[in-house]
Tab-separated table of N, CA and C in Angstrom:
chain	number	residue	atom	x	y	z
O	1	MET	N	238.809	38.209	124.142
O	1	MET	CA	239.320	37.512	122.984
O	1	MET	C	238.208	36.633	122.371
O	2	ASP	N	238.097	36.733	121.104
O	2	ASP	CA	237.076	35.895	120.484
O	2	ASP	C	237.658	34.530	120.183
O	3	LEU	N	236.853	33.657	119.639
O	3	LEU	CA	237.223	32.252	119.404
O	3	LEU	C	238.367	32.173	118.355
O	4	LYS	N	238.266	32.987	117.331
O	4	LYS	CA	239.251	32.955	116.280
O	4	LYS	C	240.650	33.331	116.805
O	5	GLN	N	240.772	34.297	117.659
O	5	GLN	CA	242.043	34.699	118.236
O	5	GLN	C	242.579	33.609	119.179
O	6	GLN	N	241.669	32.953	119.917
O	6	GLN	CA	242.098	31.908	120.822
O	6	GLN	C	242.618	30.694	120.036
O	7	ILE	N	241.947	30.356	118.939
O	7	ILE	CA	242.461	29.235	118.092
O	7	ILE	C	243.775	29.601	117.488
O	8	HIS	N	243.887	30.864	117.050
O	8	HIS	CA	245.132	31.336	116.403
O	8	HIS	C	246.288	31.264	117.477
O	9	ALA	N	246.034	31.719	118.672
O	9	ALA	CA	247.056	31.672	119.717
O	9	ALA	C	247.435	30.242	120.063
O	10	PHE	N	246.459	29.326	120.098
O	10	PHE	CA	246.691	27.937	120.437
O	10	PHE	C	247.578	27.303	119.341
O	11	LEU	N	247.278	27.566	118.065
O	11	LEU	CA	248.089	27.014	116.970
O	11	LEU	C	249.470	27.593	116.962
O	12	ASP	N	249.598	28.859	117.344
O	12	ASP	CA	250.960	29.441	117.443
O	12	ASP	C	251.773	28.797	118.538
O	13	LYS	N	251.118	28.408	119.623
O	13	LYS	CA	251.844	27.717	120.711
O	13	LYS	C	252.312	26.352	120.208
O	14	ILE	N	251.506	25.670	119.432
O	14	ILE	CA	251.865	24.359	118.977
O	14	ILE	C	252.981	24.435	117.917
O	15	PHE	N	252.743	25.245	116.884
O	15	PHE	CA	253.661	25.280	115.745
O	15	PHE	C	254.776	26.291	115.895
O	16	GLY	N	254.818	27.046	116.932
O	16	GLY	CA	255.864	28.064	117.133
O	16	GLY	C	257.264	27.470	117.232
O	17	PRO	N	257.480	26.512	118.134
O	17	PRO	CA	258.832	25.946	118.248
O	17	PRO	C	259.357	25.250	116.980
O	18	PRO	N	258.565	24.402	116.325
O	18	PRO	CA	259.088	23.827	115.081
O	18	PRO	C	259.424	24.870	114.007
O	19	ILE	N	258.584	25.879	113.910
O	19	ILE	CA	258.824	26.910	112.882
O	19	ILE	C	260.117	27.687	113.229
O	20	SER	N	260.260	28.039	114.523
O	20	SER	CA	261.522	28.743	114.872
O	20	SER	C	262.745	27.882	114.683
O	21	PHE	N	262.629	26.556	114.916
O	21	PHE	CA	263.702	25.612	114.661
O	21	PHE	C	264.047	25.561	113.179
O	22	LEU	N	263.009	25.522	112.331
O	22	LEU	CA	263.257	25.494	110.909
O	22	LEU	C	263.854	26.826	110.420
O	23	ASP	N	263.431	27.933	110.993
O	23	ASP	CA	263.998	29.226	110.596
O	23	ASP	C	265.478	29.309	110.991
O	24	MET	N	265.793	28.765	112.151
O	24	MET	CA	267.207	28.739	112.573
O	24	MET	C	267.976	27.859	111.672
O	25	GLY	N	267.466	26.716	111.226
O	25	GLY	CA	268.149	25.848	110.279
O	25	GLY	C	268.393	26.533	108.957
O	26	ILE	N	267.397	27.278	108.449
O	26	ILE	CA	267.526	27.993	107.186
O	26	ILE	C	268.652	29.049	107.322
O	27	GLU	N	268.689	29.721	108.444
O	27	GLU	CA	269.714	30.753	108.664
O	27	GLU	C	271.088	30.099	108.714
O	28	LYS	N	271.232	28.974	109.385
O	28	LYS	CA	272.525	28.312	109.442
O	28	LYS	C	272.965	27.789	108.074
O	29	LEU	N	272.031	27.257	107.316
O	29	LEU	CA	272.379	26.785	105.955
O	29	LEU	C	272.789	27.914	105.042
O	30	GLN	N	272.177	29.085	105.199
O	30	GLN	CA	272.628	30.244	104.375
O	30	GLN	C	273.985	30.695	104.785
O	31	ASN	N	274.356	30.549	106.054
O	31	ASN	CA	275.696	30.942	106.513
O	31	ASN	C	276.731	29.927	106.025
O	32	VAL	N	276.325	28.620	105.896
O	32	VAL	CA	277.245	27.618	105.451
O	32	VAL	C	277.644	27.877	103.974
O	33	ASN	N	276.763	28.462	103.223
O	33	ASN	CA	277.024	28.803	101.832
O	33	ASN	C	278.268	29.652	101.696
O	34	LEU	N	278.478	30.547	102.643
O	34	LEU	CA	279.654	31.414	102.601
O	34	LEU	C	280.933	30.663	102.842
O	35	VAL	N	280.893	29.672	103.746
O	35	VAL	CA	282.057	28.882	104.039
O	35	VAL	C	282.461	27.984	102.883
O	36	THR	N	281.493	27.333	102.271
O	36	THR	CA	281.811	26.410	101.174
O	36	THR	C	282.260	27.128	99.924
O	37	ALA	N	281.957	28.390	99.818
O	37	ALA	CA	282.353	29.177	98.663
O	37	ALA	C	283.853	29.317	98.583
O	38	GLN	N	284.506	29.183	99.739
O	38	GLN	CA	285.971	29.341	99.794
O	38	GLN	C	286.676	28.077	99.341
O	39	GLY	N	286.023	26.969	99.295
O	39	GLY	CA	286.682	25.718	98.902
O	39	GLY	C	287.196	24.966	100.107
O	40	LEU	N	287.470	23.696	99.911
O	40	LEU	CA	287.929	22.815	100.970
O	40	LEU	C	289.382	22.511	100.716
O	41	ASP	N	290.219	22.764	101.711
O	41	ASP	CA	291.625	22.459	101.620
O	41	ASP	C	291.891	21.080	102.191
O	42	VAL	N	291.915	20.113	101.337
O	42	VAL	CA	292.116	18.728	101.775
O	42	VAL	C	293.555	18.512	102.272
O	43	GLY	N	294.440	19.321	101.763
O	43	GLY	CA	295.863	19.180	102.172
O	43	GLY	C	296.071	19.330	103.677
O	44	LYS	N	295.197	20.127	104.324
O	44	LYS	CA	295.311	20.298	105.790
O	44	LYS	C	295.082	18.944	106.509
O	45	TYR	N	294.067	18.220	105.977
O	45	TYR	CA	293.726	16.995	106.662
O	45	TYR	C	294.629	15.819	106.266
O	46	LEU	N	295.223	15.902	105.103
O	46	LEU	CA	296.122	14.837	104.669
O	46	LEU	C	297.573	15.119	104.875
O	47	SER	N	297.871	16.214	105.610
O	47	SER	CA	299.282	16.555	105.876
O	47	SER	C	299.967	15.539	106.774
O	48	VAL	N	299.162	14.709	107.436
O	48	VAL	CA	299.772	13.656	108.284
O	48	VAL	C	300.539	12.690	107.411
O	49	PHE	N	300.046	12.446	106.185
O	49	PHE	CA	300.706	11.507	105.261
O	49	PHE	C	301.745	12.172	104.417
O	50	GLY	N	302.083	13.413	104.676
O	50	GLY	CA	303.057	14.126	103.869
O	50	GLY	C	304.467	13.634	104.008
O	51	ASP	N	304.773	12.928	105.083
O	51	ASP	CA	306.167	12.411	105.287
O	51	ASP	C	306.390	11.113	104.530
O	52	MET	N	305.314	10.495	104.001
O	52	MET	CA	305.438	9.236	103.281
O	52	MET	C	305.982	9.510	101.868
O	53	PRO	N	306.535	8.470	101.254
O	53	PRO	CA	306.952	8.636	99.851
O	53	PRO	C	305.746	8.931	98.948
O	54	ALA	N	306.052	9.455	97.786
O	54	ALA	CA	305.001	9.840	96.831
O	54	ALA	C	304.109	8.682	96.429
O	55	ALA	N	304.715	7.483	96.275
O	55	ALA	CA	303.871	6.347	95.850
O	55	ALA	C	302.862	6.006	96.922
O	56	TRP	N	303.254	6.034	98.206
O	56	TRP	CA	302.275	5.717	99.235
O	56	TRP	C	301.218	6.824	99.400
O	57	GLN	N	301.620	8.062	99.134
O	57	GLN	CA	300.613	9.093	99.137
O	57	GLN	C	299.555	8.913	98.067
O	58	LEU	N	299.999	8.435	96.901
O	58	LEU	CA	299.071	8.129	95.821
O	58	LEU	C	298.170	6.976	96.202
O	59	VAL	N	298.651	5.979	96.896
O	59	VAL	CA	297.878	4.844	97.323
O	59	VAL	C	296.754	5.346	98.320
O	60	ILE	N	297.168	6.162	99.270
O	60	ILE	CA	296.181	6.652	100.248
O	60	ILE	C	295.136	7.532	99.617
O	61	SER	N	295.588	8.399	98.694
O	61	SER	CA	294.597	9.247	98.032
O	61	SER	C	293.666	8.430	97.146
O	62	SER	N	294.163	7.405	96.509
O	62	SER	CA	293.326	6.507	95.704
O	62	SER	C	292.319	5.778	96.592
O	63	ILE	N	292.731	5.324	97.751
O	63	ILE	CA	291.832	4.656	98.657
O	63	ILE	C	290.706	5.604	99.105
O	64	LEU	N	291.056	6.844	99.436
O	64	LEU	CA	290.047	7.826	99.835
O	64	LEU	C	289.098	8.172	98.748
O	65	ILE	N	289.634	8.362	97.536
O	65	ILE	CA	288.772	8.663	96.383
O	65	ILE	C	287.805	7.544	96.077
O	66	SER	N	288.324	6.305	96.126
O	66	SER	CA	287.470	5.148	95.812
O	66	SER	C	286.440	4.945	96.900
O	67	SER	N	286.778	5.211	98.140
O	67	SER	CA	285.743	5.067	99.202
O	67	SER	C	284.695	6.114	99.076
O	68	VAL	N	285.033	7.349	98.697
O	68	VAL	CA	284.014	8.375	98.468
O	68	VAL	C	283.120	7.997	97.264
O	69	LEU	N	283.755	7.480	96.202
O	69	LEU	CA	282.982	7.044	95.048
O	69	LEU	C	282.010	5.915	95.376
O	70	LEU	N	282.509	4.902	96.132
O	70	LEU	CA	281.676	3.823	96.511
O	70	LEU	C	280.544	4.262	97.479
O	71	GLY	N	280.847	5.156	98.352
O	71	GLY	CA	279.824	5.669	99.262
O	71	GLY	C	278.747	6.396	98.511
O	72	SER	N	279.122	7.227	97.519
O	72	SER	CA	278.108	7.939	96.758
O	72	SER	C	277.295	6.965	95.893
O	73	LEU	N	277.880	5.899	95.398
O	73	LEU	CA	277.136	4.902	94.667
O	73	LEU	C	276.153	4.174	95.572
O	74	LEU	N	276.548	3.911	96.796
O	74	LEU	CA	275.625	3.273	97.760
O	74	LEU	C	274.468	4.158	98.067
O	75	ILE	N	274.736	5.418	98.268
O	75	ILE	CA	273.654	6.375	98.526
O	75	ILE	C	272.724	6.465	97.337
O	76	PHE	N	273.281	6.511	96.129
O	76	PHE	CA	272.461	6.569	94.938
O	76	PHE	C	271.592	5.274	94.819
O	77	ARG	N	272.176	4.140	95.084
O	77	ARG	CA	271.448	2.873	95.008
O	77	ARG	C	270.294	2.854	96.032
O	78	SER	N	270.537	3.391	97.237
O	78	SER	CA	269.453	3.425	98.239
O	78	SER	C	268.360	4.350	97.793
O	79	ILE	N	268.676	5.488	97.208
O	79	ILE	CA	267.651	6.406	96.723
O	79	ILE	C	266.857	5.800	95.613
O	80	VAL	N	267.509	5.088	94.698
O	80	VAL	CA	266.777	4.439	93.581
O	80	VAL	C	265.916	3.370	94.108
O	81	ARG	N	266.344	2.547	95.083
O	81	ARG	CA	265.517	1.515	95.695
O	81	ARG	C	264.274	2.121	96.347
O	82	LEU	N	264.483	3.210	97.059
O	82	LEU	CA	263.368	3.875	97.715
O	82	LEU	C	262.384	4.404	96.673
O	83	TYR	N	262.880	4.976	95.587
O	83	TYR	CA	262.002	5.470	94.522
O	83	TYR	C	261.192	4.319	93.940
O	84	TYR	N	261.843	3.186	93.627
O	84	TYR	CA	261.087	2.064	93.033
O	84	TYR	C	260.090	1.477	93.969
O	85	SER	N	260.434	1.415	95.273
O	85	SER	CA	259.466	0.879	96.232
O	85	SER	C	258.278	1.793	96.402
O	86	LEU	N	258.524	3.099	96.385
O	86	LEU	CA	257.364	4.055	96.426
O	86	LEU	C	256.512	3.968	95.171
O	87	LYS	N	257.250	3.776	94.045
O	87	LYS	CA	256.498	3.659	92.774
O	87	LYS	C	255.593	2.418	92.760
O	88	GLU	N	256.145	1.297	93.255
O	88	GLU	CA	255.338	0.045	93.308
O	88	GLU	C	254.186	0.217	94.318
O	89	GLY	N	254.459	0.865	95.414
O	89	GLY	CA	253.386	1.057	96.442
O	89	GLY	C	252.272	1.912	95.877
O	90	ILE	N	252.610	2.941	95.158
O	90	ILE	CA	251.573	3.798	94.565
O	90	ILE	C	250.825	3.080	93.438
O	91	LYS	N	251.547	2.258	92.733
O	91	LYS	CA	250.932	1.573	91.585
O	91	LYS	C	249.818	0.591	92.106
O	92	TRP	N	250.036	-0.049	93.195
O	92	TRP	CA	249.059	-1.030	93.721
O	92	TRP	C	248.071	-0.418	94.700
O	93	TRP	N	248.181	0.857	94.938
O	93	TRP	CA	247.311	1.547	95.893
O	93	TRP	C	245.980	1.801	95.340
């Protein structure tokens, strides 16, 4: 084996496991696409509250929707803060 093949084999040993892990992740994400195409049946998960009166069901669904909305706003705020901090860091670099 010449030096080039030895270096190539050494790099394959180092980067082989992360690349195979990333390939497995890509494969799993492509399979998830098929599951989400069917849609999410929220009624299955909220069937516990089905025995409550309609007014209470509306209260619970409103609480869930507002918590999802607030969570997404918090994530958006964190991303914007990260963007501005990176922008300031690059500006003074």
